[in-house]
Coordinates of C-alpha atoms in Angstrom, one line a residue:
M28 CA 124.7 42.1 -16.0
K29 CA 120.9 41.5 -16.3
K30 CA 119.4 40.0 -13.1
P31 CA 117.9 36.5 -13.7
S32 CA 114.2 36.4 -14.1
F33 CA 111.8 34.2 -12.0
G34 CA 111.5 31.9 -14.9
E35 CA 115.2 31.4 -15.2
K36 CA 115.7 30.7 -11.5
T37 CA 112.9 28.1 -11.5
R38 CA 114.3 26.4 -14.6
Y39 CA 117.8 26.6 -13.1
Y40 CA 116.2 25.0 -9.7
F41 CA 114.5 22.5 -11.7
E42 CA 117.6 21.4 -13.7
N43 CA 119.7 21.0 -10.6
T44 CA 117.1 18.9 -8.9
M45 CA 116.7 16.7 -11.8
S46 CA 120.3 15.9 -11.9
A47 CA 119.9 14.3 -8.7
G48 CA 118.6 11.4 -10.5
P49 CA 115.3 9.4 -9.6
A50 CA 115.0 11.2 -6.3
G51 CA 114.7 14.6 -8.1
V52 CA 112.1 13.3 -10.5
I53 CA 110.1 11.8 -7.7
K54 CA 110.3 15.0 -5.8
W55 CA 108.9 17.3 -8.9
L56 CA 106.1 14.4 -9.6
A57 CA 105.0 14.9 -5.8
I58 CA 104.9 18.8 -6.3
I59 CA 103.0 18.6 -9.3
S60 CA 100.4 16.0 -8.0
L61 CA 100.0 18.1 -4.8
F62 CA 99.5 21.1 -6.8
M63 CA 96.9 19.6 -9.2
V64 CA 95.1 17.8 -6.2
L65 CA 94.7 21.3 -4.5
I66 CA 93.7 23.0 -7.7
L67 CA 90.9 20.5 -8.3
G68 CA 89.9 20.6 -4.7
L69 CA 89.6 24.4 -4.9
L70 CA 87.5 24.4 -8.2
I71 CA 85.1 21.9 -6.4
L72 CA 84.8 24.4 -3.5
V73 CA 84.4 27.4 -5.7
F74 CA 81.8 26.0 -7.9
G75 CA 79.9 24.1 -5.3
I76 CA 80.3 20.8 -7.2
K77 CA 78.4 17.8 -5.4
G78 CA 79.5 14.2 -5.4
S79 CA 75.9 13.2 -6.4
P80 CA 73.2 14.7 -8.5
E81 CA 70.5 14.2 -5.7
P82 CA 68.9 17.6 -4.6
E83 CA 69.6 16.9 -1.0
A84 CA 73.3 16.2 -1.7
E85 CA 75.7 18.6 0.2
N86 CA 78.3 20.5 -1.6
L87 CA 81.7 18.9 -1.2
G88 CA 84.2 21.0 0.9
F89 CA 87.8 21.8 -0.1
I90 CA 89.4 18.9 2.0
E91 CA 86.8 16.3 0.6
G92 CA 87.1 17.6 -2.9
S93 CA 91.0 17.4 -2.8
W94 CA 90.7 13.9 -1.1
Q95 CA 88.4 12.6 -4.0
S96 CA 90.7 14.1 -6.5
L97 CA 93.7 12.4 -5.1
M98 CA 91.9 9.0 -5.1
A99 CA 91.2 9.6 -8.7
T100 CA 94.8 10.4 -9.4
L101 CA 96.0 7.4 -7.6
D102 CA 93.6 4.8 -9.0
S103 CA 91.4 5.5 -12.4
G104 CA 89.1 2.7 -11.1
T105 CA 87.4 4.8 -8.5
M106 CA 85.7 7.0 -10.8
G107 CA 83.5 4.3 -12.4
G108 CA 80.5 5.0 -10.1
D109 CA 80.8 9.0 -10.1
E110 CA 77.5 10.8 -10.9
G111 CA 77.1 14.3 -12.1
W112 CA 78.9 15.8 -15.1
A113 CA 80.5 18.5 -13.1
F114 CA 81.8 16.0 -10.7
R115 CA 82.8 13.6 -13.4
G116 CA 84.7 16.2 -15.3
V117 CA 86.8 17.2 -12.2
R118 CA 87.5 13.6 -11.5
F119 CA 88.4 12.9 -15.2
I120 CA 91.0 15.6 -15.3
A121 CA 92.4 14.1 -11.9
T122 CA 92.4 10.6 -13.5
L123 CA 94.1 11.8 -16.7
G124 CA 96.8 13.5 -14.8
G125 CA 97.3 10.7 -12.4
I126 CA 97.8 8.5 -15.4
F127 CA 100.5 10.5 -16.7
L128 CA 102.1 11.0 -13.2
I129 CA 101.9 7.5 -12.1
S130 CA 103.3 6.3 -15.4
I131 CA 106.2 8.6 -15.0
L132 CA 106.7 7.6 -11.4
I133 CA 106.7 3.8 -12.2
G134 CA 109.2 4.4 -15.1
T135 CA 111.5 6.5 -12.6
I136 CA 111.4 3.9 -9.8
S137 CA 112.0 1.2 -12.4
S138 CA 115.0 3.1 -13.8
G139 CA 116.3 4.0 -10.5
I140 CA 116.4 0.3 -9.5
D141 CA 118.1 -0.6 -12.8
E142 CA 120.6 2.2 -12.2
K143 CA 121.2 0.9 -8.5
L144 CA 121.7 -2.6 -9.7
D145 CA 124.2 -1.5 -12.4
E146 CA 126.0 0.6 -9.6
L147 CA 126.1 -2.7 -7.6
K148 CA 127.4 -4.6 -10.5
K149 CA 130.4 -2.0 -10.8
G150 CA 131.4 -2.9 -7.2
R151 CA 131.6 0.5 -5.8
S152 CA 130.1 -0.2 -2.4
R153 CA 132.3 -0.3 0.8
V154 CA 133.8 -3.8 1.9
L155 CA 133.1 -4.7 5.4
E156 CA 135.3 -7.7 5.6
T157 CA 138.1 -7.6 8.3
N158 CA 141.2 -9.8 8.7
H159 CA 141.2 -10.5 4.7
T160 CA 143.8 -10.6 2.2
L161 CA 143.8 -7.5 -0.1
I162 CA 144.9 -7.7 -3.8
L163 CA 145.5 -4.5 -5.7
G164 CA 145.8 -4.9 -9.4
W165 CA 145.0 -7.5 -12.0
S166 CA 147.2 -9.9 -14.1
E167 CA 147.3 -13.7 -14.9
K168 CA 149.1 -14.1 -11.6
V169 CA 146.0 -13.2 -9.6
F170 CA 144.6 -16.9 -10.2
S171 CA 147.5 -18.7 -9.0
I172 CA 147.7 -16.4 -5.9
I173 CA 144.0 -17.0 -5.0
L174 CA 144.7 -20.7 -5.2
E175 CA 147.6 -20.6 -2.9
I176 CA 145.8 -18.3 -0.5
I177 CA 142.8 -20.6 -0.6
E178 CA 144.9 -23.5 0.5
A179 CA 146.5 -21.3 3.1
N180 CA 143.2 -20.5 4.5
S181 CA 141.9 -23.9 4.6
N182 CA 142.0 -24.1 8.4
Q183 CA 140.7 -20.5 9.2
K184 CA 137.4 -19.4 10.0
K185 CA 135.5 -17.5 7.3
P186 CA 138.6 -16.3 5.5
S187 CA 138.1 -13.8 2.6
I188 CA 140.1 -12.4 -0.3
V189 CA 139.3 -8.8 -1.7
I190 CA 140.5 -7.7 -5.1
L191 CA 140.4 -4.1 -6.5
A192 CA 141.3 -3.5 -10.2
D193 CA 140.5 -1.1 -12.7
R194 CA 138.4 -3.5 -14.7
D195 CA 134.8 -4.5 -14.9
K196 CA 133.6 -6.3 -11.7
V197 CA 131.4 -8.9 -13.6
E198 CA 134.2 -9.8 -16.1
M199 CA 136.7 -10.3 -13.2
E200 CA 134.2 -12.4 -11.4
D201 CA 133.5 -14.4 -14.5
E202 CA 137.3 -15.3 -15.2
I203 CA 137.7 -16.4 -11.5
R204 CA 134.7 -18.6 -11.7
S205 CA 135.9 -20.1 -15.1
K206 CA 139.5 -20.8 -13.9
I207 CA 139.0 -21.6 -10.0
E208 CA 136.5 -24.3 -9.6
N209 CA 136.4 -24.5 -5.9
L210 CA 136.9 -21.6 -3.7
K211 CA 136.6 -24.0 -0.6
N212 CA 135.9 -22.0 2.6
T213 CA 137.3 -18.7 1.2
K214 CA 135.0 -15.8 0.0
V215 CA 136.3 -13.8 -2.9
I216 CA 134.9 -10.1 -3.1
I217 CA 135.6 -8.1 -6.3
R218 CA 135.6 -4.3 -6.4
S219 CA 136.1 -2.2 -9.4
G220 CA 138.3 0.9 -9.1
S221 CA 141.7 2.4 -9.5
P222 CA 144.4 0.9 -7.2
L223 CA 146.1 4.2 -7.7
E224 CA 143.5 6.2 -6.0
S225 CA 143.3 6.4 -2.2
S226 CA 139.5 7.1 -2.3
D227 CA 139.0 3.9 -4.3
I228 CA 141.5 1.9 -2.0
A229 CA 139.4 3.1 0.7
V230 CA 136.5 1.2 -0.5
V231 CA 138.2 -2.3 0.2
S232 CA 139.3 -1.4 3.8
P233 CA 143.1 -1.6 3.7
N234 CA 143.3 -0.8 7.2
E235 CA 141.4 -4.0 8.2
A236 CA 143.3 -6.2 6.0
R237 CA 145.6 -8.9 7.3
S238 CA 148.0 -8.5 4.3
I239 CA 148.1 -6.6 1.0
I240 CA 149.5 -7.8 -2.3
V241 CA 150.2 -5.3 -5.0
L242 CA 150.4 -6.7 -8.6
A243 CA 152.3 -5.5 -11.4
N244 CA 150.1 -5.3 -14.6
E245 CA 151.1 -6.1 -18.1
E246 CA 151.9 -2.5 -19.3
A247 CA 155.5 -1.5 -20.1
N248 CA 155.7 0.9 -17.3
A249 CA 154.2 -1.3 -14.8
D250 CA 156.5 -0.6 -11.8
T251 CA 155.2 3.0 -12.0
Y252 CA 151.6 1.7 -11.1
V253 CA 153.0 -0.5 -8.3
I254 CA 154.9 2.3 -6.8
K255 CA 151.9 4.7 -7.1
S256 CA 149.7 2.1 -5.4
V257 CA 152.0 1.5 -2.5
L258 CA 152.3 5.4 -2.2
A259 CA 148.7 5.5 -2.0
L260 CA 148.5 3.2 0.8
T261 CA 151.6 4.3 2.8
N262 CA 150.8 7.9 2.5
G263 CA 147.0 7.7 2.6
K264 CA 145.0 10.3 4.4
N265 CA 143.0 7.8 6.5
R266 CA 145.7 5.2 6.9
K267 CA 146.0 3.4 10.0
K268 CA 148.6 4.1 12.7
E269 CA 150.2 0.6 12.6
A270 CA 152.3 -0.7 9.9
Y271 CA 150.6 -2.4 6.8
N272 CA 151.8 -5.8 5.7
I273 CA 152.4 -5.2 2.1
V274 CA 154.0 -7.6 -0.7
A275 CA 154.7 -5.8 -4.0
E276 CA 156.0 -6.9 -7.5
I277 CA 158.7 -4.9 -9.2
K278 CA 160.0 -5.8 -12.6
D279 CA 162.8 -3.5 -13.3
P280 CA 165.9 -3.4 -10.9
K281 CA 166.2 0.3 -11.6
N282 CA 163.1 1.0 -10.0
M283 CA 163.7 -0.8 -6.8
E284 CA 165.2 2.2 -5.1
A285 CA 162.4 4.5 -5.8
A286 CA 160.1 1.6 -4.6
E287 CA 161.8 1.3 -1.1
L288 CA 161.6 4.9 -0.6
V289 CA 157.9 4.8 -0.8
G290 CA 157.5 1.4 1.0
N291 CA 158.1 3.1 4.4
D292 CA 159.8 -0.2 5.8
E293 CA 156.2 -1.7 5.8
T294 CA 156.5 -3.1 2.3
V295 CA 158.5 -6.2 0.9
F296 CA 159.4 -5.8 -2.9
V297 CA 159.9 -8.9 -5.1
L298 CA 162.1 -8.2 -8.0
S299 CA 160.4 -10.6 -10.3
A300 CA 162.8 -10.7 -13.2
D301 CA 165.7 -11.1 -11.0
L302 CA 164.0 -14.0 -9.1
I303 CA 163.2 -15.8 -12.2
S304 CA 166.8 -15.3 -13.5
R305 CA 168.3 -16.7 -10.2
I306 CA 166.1 -19.8 -10.1
T307 CA 166.6 -20.5 -13.7
A308 CA 170.4 -20.4 -13.3
Q309 CA 170.2 -22.7 -10.2
T310 CA 167.6 -25.2 -11.4
C311 CA 169.2 -25.9 -14.6
R312 CA 172.3 -27.2 -12.9
Q313 CA 170.8 -29.5 -10.4
S314 CA 168.4 -32.3 -11.3
G315 CA 165.3 -32.3 -8.9
L316 CA 166.3 -28.7 -7.3
S317 CA 163.1 -27.3 -9.3
V318 CA 160.9 -29.9 -7.6
V319 CA 162.4 -28.7 -4.0
Y320 CA 161.7 -25.1 -4.8
S321 CA 158.2 -25.7 -5.9
E322 CA 157.4 -27.8 -2.9
L323 CA 158.8 -24.9 -0.6
L324 CA 156.7 -22.2 -2.4
Q325 CA 153.5 -23.8 -2.4
F326 CA 150.9 -24.0 0.5
D327 CA 150.1 -27.4 -0.4
G328 CA 152.7 -29.6 1.3
D329 CA 155.5 -28.5 3.5
E330 CA 156.6 -24.9 3.8
I331 CA 159.1 -22.7 5.9
Y332 CA 157.9 -21.6 9.1
F333 CA 159.0 -19.4 12.1
Q334 CA 158.7 -20.8 15.7
A335 CA 159.7 -19.3 18.9
E336 CA 160.9 -22.0 21.3
P337 CA 162.0 -20.7 24.8
K338 CA 163.0 -24.4 25.7
L339 CA 165.8 -24.1 23.3
A340 CA 167.7 -21.3 24.8
G341 CA 171.2 -21.9 25.4
K342 CA 171.3 -25.1 23.0
T343 CA 173.4 -25.1 20.0
Y344 CA 172.1 -25.0 16.2
K345 CA 172.9 -28.6 16.2
D346 CA 170.9 -29.5 19.0
T347 CA 167.8 -27.7 17.4
L348 CA 168.3 -30.0 14.4
F349 CA 167.5 -33.2 16.4
A350 CA 164.8 -31.3 18.7
Y351 CA 162.1 -31.8 16.1
D352 CA 160.9 -35.3 14.8
K353 CA 158.4 -34.2 12.2
S354 CA 159.8 -30.8 11.3
T355 CA 163.2 -29.9 9.6
V356 CA 165.2 -27.0 11.0
I357 CA 167.2 -25.0 8.5
G358 CA 168.3 -22.0 10.5
I359 CA 167.7 -19.5 13.2
L360 CA 165.8 -16.1 13.2
T361 CA 167.6 -13.9 16.0
K362 CA 165.8 -11.6 18.0
D363 CA 167.0 -8.7 16.1
E364 CA 165.3 -10.2 12.9
K365 CA 168.3 -11.5 11.2
A366 CA 168.1 -14.9 9.4
L367 CA 170.7 -17.3 10.0
I368 CA 170.6 -20.1 7.3
N369 CA 172.7 -23.2 8.1
P370 CA 175.0 -21.4 10.6
P371 CA 177.9 -23.1 12.2
M372 CA 176.8 -26.0 14.2
D373 CA 178.0 -24.5 17.5
T374 CA 175.9 -21.2 17.1
V375 CA 174.1 -20.9 20.2
F376 CA 170.2 -20.3 20.3
N377 CA 169.5 -17.4 22.5
S378 CA 166.4 -16.3 24.3
G379 CA 164.3 -14.5 21.9
D380 CA 165.3 -16.3 18.9
S381 CA 163.1 -18.5 16.6
V382 CA 163.9 -21.6 14.7
I383 CA 163.3 -21.6 10.9
A384 CA 162.0 -25.0 10.1
I385 CA 160.2 -26.7 7.0
S386 CA 157.1 -28.2 8.4
E387 CA 153.4 -29.4 7.3
D388 CA 151.9 -26.5 9.2
D389 CA 152.8 -23.9 11.6
D390 CA 151.1 -26.0 14.4
T391 CA 153.3 -29.0 13.7
V392 CA 156.6 -27.2 14.6
V393 CA 156.6 -29.0 18.0
L394 CA 159.5 -30.2 19.9
S395 CA 159.6 -34.0 20.0
G396 CA 161.0 -34.4 23.6
K397 CA 163.4 -37.1 22.6
T398 CA 167.0 -37.3 23.9
K399 CA 168.1 -40.5 22.1
F400 CA 168.0 -40.6 18.3
D401 CA 169.2 -44.2 17.4
I402 CA 172.1 -42.5 15.1
Q403 CA 173.8 -45.3 13.2
E404 CA 177.3 -44.2 13.1
N405 CA 178.4 -47.5 11.5
F406 CA 176.5 -46.5 8.4
F407 CA 178.4 -43.3 8.0
N408 CA 180.2 -42.9 4.7
R409 CA 182.7 -40.1 3.1
M410 CA 182.9 -40.0 -0.6
A411 CA 185.2 -37.2 -1.6
D412 CA 183.5 -34.3 -3.7
K413 CA 184.1 -34.4 -7.4
P414 CA 186.0 -31.4 -8.6
A415 CA 184.2 -28.8 -10.4
S416 CA 184.0 -29.8 -14.2
I417 CA 183.6 -27.7 -17.3
E418 CA 179.9 -27.3 -18.0
R419 CA 178.3 -26.6 -21.4
T420 CA 175.0 -24.6 -21.4
L421 CA 172.6 -23.9 -24.5
I422 CA 170.4 -21.0 -24.4
L423 CA 167.6 -20.9 -27.0
G424 CA 165.8 -17.5 -27.7
W425 CA 166.7 -14.3 -25.8
N426 CA 165.3 -11.7 -23.6
A427 CA 166.7 -9.1 -21.0
R428 CA 166.8 -11.7 -18.5
G429 CA 169.4 -13.7 -20.4
T430 CA 172.4 -11.6 -19.2
R431 CA 171.2 -11.9 -15.5
I432 CA 171.0 -15.7 -15.8
I433 CA 174.4 -16.0 -17.4
E434 CA 175.9 -13.7 -14.8
E435 CA 174.3 -16.0 -12.3
L436 CA 175.6 -19.1 -13.9
D437 CA 179.2 -17.7 -13.8
N438 CA 179.0 -17.9 -10.0
Y439 CA 178.6 -21.5 -10.1
V440 CA 180.5 -23.2 -12.9
A441 CA 184.2 -24.1 -13.4
A442 CA 186.4 -21.8 -15.4
G443 CA 186.5 -22.5 -19.0
S444 CA 182.6 -23.2 -19.2
E445 CA 180.7 -22.2 -22.3
V446 CA 177.3 -20.8 -22.9
M447 CA 176.1 -21.1 -26.6
I448 CA 173.2 -18.7 -27.5
V449 CA 170.9 -19.4 -30.3
A450 CA 168.2 -16.7 -31.3
D451 CA 166.7 -14.9 -34.1
G452 CA 164.9 -11.7 -34.5
V453 CA 166.7 -9.9 -31.9
D454 CA 170.0 -7.9 -31.8
I455 CA 171.7 -8.9 -28.6
A456 CA 175.4 -7.7 -29.9
D457 CA 175.5 -4.9 -27.4
D458 CA 174.1 -7.0 -24.5
L459 CA 176.8 -9.6 -25.2
A460 CA 179.7 -7.2 -25.4
D461 CA 179.0 -5.8 -22.2
L462 CA 178.4 -9.1 -20.6
K463 CA 181.7 -10.8 -22.0
Q464 CA 183.7 -8.0 -20.0
S465 CA 182.0 -9.0 -16.5
L466 CA 182.3 -12.8 -16.9
Q467 CA 185.2 -14.6 -15.2
K468 CA 184.5 -18.3 -15.9
I469 CA 182.3 -18.4 -18.9
K470 CA 182.9 -18.2 -22.6
I471 CA 180.0 -17.0 -24.7
V472 CA 179.2 -18.0 -28.3
Y473 CA 176.3 -16.6 -30.1
Q474 CA 174.8 -18.1 -33.4
K475 CA 171.8 -16.6 -35.2
G476 CA 169.2 -19.2 -35.8
D477 CA 165.4 -20.3 -35.7
I478 CA 164.7 -22.1 -32.6
N479 CA 161.6 -23.7 -34.0
D480 CA 163.6 -25.2 -36.9
K481 CA 164.4 -28.9 -36.1
T482 CA 167.3 -28.9 -38.4
T483 CA 169.0 -26.2 -36.5
L484 CA 168.5 -28.1 -33.3
V485 CA 169.9 -31.2 -34.8
N486 CA 173.1 -29.4 -36.1
L487 CA 173.6 -28.0 -32.7
K488 CA 174.0 -31.4 -31.2
T489 CA 171.9 -30.8 -28.3
E490 CA 172.8 -34.1 -26.6
I491 CA 176.3 -32.7 -25.9
Y492 CA 175.1 -29.9 -23.8
D493 CA 174.9 -30.4 -19.9
H494 CA 172.0 -28.0 -19.6
I495 CA 169.5 -26.4 -21.8
I496 CA 167.5 -23.1 -21.2
L497 CA 164.5 -21.8 -23.3
L498 CA 164.0 -18.0 -23.1
S499 CA 160.9 -16.3 -24.3
Y500 CA 160.8 -13.5 -26.9
T501 CA 159.4 -10.5 -25.1
D502 CA 159.5 -8.2 -28.1
I503 CA 156.5 -10.0 -29.7
D504 CA 153.0 -10.9 -28.8
V505 CA 152.8 -13.2 -25.7
Q506 CA 151.0 -16.1 -27.1
E507 CA 153.3 -16.1 -30.3
S508 CA 156.1 -16.1 -28.0
D509 CA 154.9 -19.0 -25.7
A510 CA 153.9 -21.0 -29.1
K511 CA 157.5 -20.6 -30.1
T512 CA 158.6 -21.9 -26.8
L513 CA 156.3 -24.9 -26.8
I514 CA 157.2 -25.9 -30.5
C515 CA 161.0 -25.8 -29.4
L516 CA 160.1 -27.7 -26.3
L517 CA 158.4 -30.5 -28.2
H518 CA 161.4 -30.8 -30.6
L519 CA 163.8 -31.1 -27.9
R520 CA 161.8 -33.8 -26.1
N521 CA 161.7 -35.7 -29.3
L522 CA 165.5 -35.4 -30.0
S523 CA 165.9 -36.5 -26.1
E524 CA 164.0 -39.7 -26.8
K525 CA 165.9 -40.3 -29.9
A526 CA 169.3 -39.7 -28.3
N527 CA 168.2 -41.9 -25.1
K528 CA 169.3 -39.2 -22.9
D529 CA 167.6 -37.1 -20.3
Y530 CA 168.0 -33.5 -21.1
S531 CA 168.1 -31.0 -18.4
I532 CA 165.6 -28.3 -19.7
V533 CA 164.5 -25.3 -18.1
S534 CA 161.8 -23.3 -20.1
E535 CA 160.3 -19.9 -19.7
M536 CA 156.6 -19.3 -20.3
L537 CA 155.0 -15.6 -20.3
D538 CA 151.4 -16.9 -19.8
I539 CA 150.7 -18.9 -16.9
R540 CA 147.8 -20.8 -18.8
N541 CA 150.3 -22.1 -21.2
R542 CA 152.2 -24.1 -18.7
E543 CA 149.5 -26.6 -18.9
L544 CA 150.5 -27.4 -22.6
G545 CA 154.0 -27.8 -21.8
V546 CA 153.3 -30.7 -19.4
V547 CA 156.2 -31.4 -17.1
A548 CA 157.2 -35.2 -17.6
K549 CA 160.4 -35.3 -15.5
A550 CA 162.2 -33.4 -12.7
D551 CA 164.7 -32.3 -15.3
D552 CA 162.1 -30.8 -17.3
F553 CA 161.1 -27.5 -15.6
I554 CA 158.9 -24.4 -16.7
V555 CA 159.8 -21.0 -14.9
G556 CA 157.5 -18.0 -15.3
D557 CA 155.0 -15.8 -13.3
N558 CA 153.8 -18.7 -11.5
L559 CA 156.9 -18.7 -9.2
I560 CA 156.3 -15.0 -8.5
S561 CA 152.7 -15.9 -7.8
L562 CA 153.7 -18.6 -5.2
M563 CA 156.4 -16.3 -3.6
L564 CA 154.0 -13.3 -3.3
S565 CA 151.4 -15.6 -1.6
Q566 CA 154.0 -16.9 0.9
L567 CA 155.4 -13.5 1.7
S568 CA 151.7 -12.1 2.2
E569 CA 151.3 -14.7 5.0
N570 CA 154.9 -13.9 6.5
K571 CA 157.1 -11.1 5.6
D572 CA 160.1 -12.6 7.3
L573 CA 160.4 -15.3 4.6
K574 CA 161.9 -12.7 2.4
K575 CA 165.0 -12.9 4.7
V576 CA 165.2 -16.6 4.0
Y577 CA 164.8 -16.3 0.2
D578 CA 167.3 -13.7 -0.1
V579 CA 169.7 -16.2 1.2
L580 CA 168.7 -19.4 -0.5
F581 CA 168.5 -17.7 -3.9
E582 CA 171.9 -15.8 -3.8
A583 CA 175.2 -17.3 -5.0
E584 CA 176.6 -16.0 -1.6
G585 CA 175.9 -17.9 1.7
S586 CA 174.0 -21.2 2.1
E587 CA 171.9 -22.6 -0.7
I588 CA 170.0 -25.9 -1.4
Y589 CA 172.0 -28.6 -3.1
L590 CA 171.3 -32.1 -4.1
K591 CA 174.6 -34.2 -3.5
P592 CA 175.3 -38.0 -3.9
V593 CA 173.9 -40.0 -1.0
S594 CA 177.4 -41.7 -0.7
R595 CA 178.8 -38.5 0.6
Y596 CA 176.9 -39.2 3.9
V597 CA 175.6 -42.8 4.4
K598 CA 176.3 -46.2 2.9
T599 CA 173.9 -47.5 0.3
G600 CA 172.1 -50.6 0.1
Q601 CA 171.3 -50.7 4.0
P602 CA 168.2 -49.4 5.6
V603 CA 169.1 -46.3 7.4
N604 CA 167.0 -43.7 9.6
F605 CA 167.1 -39.8 8.7
Y606 CA 168.6 -38.9 12.1
T607 CA 171.8 -40.7 10.8
V608 CA 171.8 -38.8 7.7
L609 CA 171.1 -35.6 9.7
E610 CA 174.1 -36.2 12.0
S611 CA 176.4 -37.3 9.0
A612 CA 175.6 -34.1 7.3
A613 CA 175.9 -31.9 10.3
Q614 CA 179.5 -33.2 10.7
L615 CA 180.1 -31.6 7.5
N616 CA 178.6 -28.3 8.5
E617 CA 175.6 -29.1 6.2
T618 CA 171.8 -29.3 7.2
A619 CA 170.0 -32.1 5.6
I620 CA 166.3 -31.5 4.7
G621 CA 165.3 -34.4 2.6
Y622 CA 166.4 -36.8 -0.2
R623 CA 165.7 -37.8 -3.8
I624 CA 165.2 -41.3 -5.1
S625 CA 166.4 -41.4 -8.7
S626 CA 164.2 -44.5 -9.7
L627 CA 161.3 -42.2 -9.0
S628 CA 162.5 -39.3 -11.1
S629 CA 159.8 -39.7 -13.8
D630 CA 156.8 -40.3 -11.4
S631 CA 154.9 -37.1 -10.7
D632 CA 152.6 -38.6 -8.3
K633 CA 155.7 -39.0 -6.0
H634 CA 157.0 -35.7 -6.6
F635 CA 159.8 -36.9 -8.9
G636 CA 161.3 -38.9 -6.0
V637 CA 161.8 -35.8 -4.0
A638 CA 161.0 -36.1 -0.2
L639 CA 161.3 -33.0 1.9
N640 CA 161.2 -33.0 5.6
P641 CA 161.0 -36.8 6.1
H642 CA 160.2 -38.3 9.5
K643 CA 163.3 -38.8 10.8
A644 CA 162.6 -42.3 12.6
N645 CA 161.8 -43.8 9.4
T646 CA 164.3 -45.9 7.5
V647 CA 165.1 -45.6 3.7
K648 CA 167.3 -47.8 1.7
F649 CA 169.4 -45.8 -0.6
S650 CA 171.0 -46.6 -3.9
E651 CA 174.2 -45.1 -5.5
E652 CA 172.1 -42.9 -7.7
D653 CA 170.2 -41.2 -5.1
F654 CA 170.7 -37.7 -3.6
I655 CA 170.6 -36.2 -0.2
I656 CA 169.0 -32.6 -0.2
V657 CA 171.0 -30.3 2.0
V658 CA 171.5 -26.7 2.7
A659 CA 175.2 -26.0 2.5
E660 CA 177.9 -23.3 1.7
D661 CA 178.7 -25.1 -1.6

């Protein structure tokens, strides 16, 4: 092969240096400028050119000639007073070359600055935050998560949220500014990059993050991206030695096993579809339960906290219930990290255990020091539980979560209960055939129909159903699906008014933004969707142990939250303090956590009558229609 010539080598070197960007151009400009100045200085020396036509003027030397040429190159105004045509000619050449060189230099510097600004806008620089909340990925849930974390950070010093997503940085910033008016004391930092690449993740300082939230996107194979992101964190080359605090969303139960393998016991996975199905099944059956769950999952109000309390060692669980005046104990987190929710009242609180309590903040879980509680035993009341009755549930619309919801309902309802399904445009024959084989108490009836046709709804006689569930169609556009849900919801509310009956309606929305259009007017009118997942992800990012509590509360087995008639615990029409309610419920092996005043069920400003974690010394006068909120086995 022929050896490259000197010209080829020079051109090759020139191309490589130019590819370095503005720095390469400036380097070549400096070389050309130096070469030109030296050549002109040499001409002045060789031809004995003087700086003045005067006979006594001395010839300019090489150094002085080069200097004069450099001045003419940098500033064309310096040649205005030159004398002598030989000197003027040299300086003119220097000035002419300088015009081109300086123009190119200015253009290069300007272009370099523009490129640097564009690079900064792309969000590629390393984040120097510490103790921040890191969000990997982007979906509509990100806005709810930011709002919740902002609320959680309200008592923190200089908190920050860092987001890494494979989108344009400026677009993400604009969306956040348009949907979140007040960031309060929290700083939000955006970086553009792939949450699947370890090199991109390193930019957002995961090793310094307090917690990491991995979001599932809107793609069909969203779980694959989540698993890869978690793997990039847990198996990263430069990962920290300590365990990460990772919370991630998984949509398909079939992917949970693979996710847990890459999670390395430092990741909590939330199965979003399963969670929505469970909450839908539970909230549709109990008026006000949706408000309770919303209160517990939001940072604005009372939440669930864990508090170690050595002074309670040796006490029973029942003793812990009365140990706090402004917090409500619901269980014990044992020293081996097992959550006991509403355990038997004689369960002993051991050294190293922590109380699980509902409280306004983590610093409000404080022992009251009281030993007398003014329990009004004369106000105790016992009303026998009503036997489970047959329930009729109407499901309008259909998606893959429908089967899971019906399976959950089968755990709660009495034998002989019925579920009527009305949907169109989807083939659910196979789904129902398999489902019918697994159900023990529920009978399924399917009817094809348009849920947006009011005549169809009228013919169904919606007023005869105990519960109504609106499911989104996931096989069509998200906005079109939510539009169908909203139209059906409007029809149902209209029929409810005409029948003068409060319908128990749980609606599903795919886009969080559309929840505002379906304004909730009553506690029995609940909208589920990704907002609930956002709330749970936010809570778990602050405390992973909450997953142990949620796993119990949202399962059909074990203790759950119920709203039971007040007459089951205390007499009505008399002012009674909550210590009395607490004692009465404890005698039934139940933990009272609040109450609901039915007369306020339409007042959104008063949480639809739901009061969680009430001050135990305060008195309340209950009516027969009111309820006590308890954690109980059934």
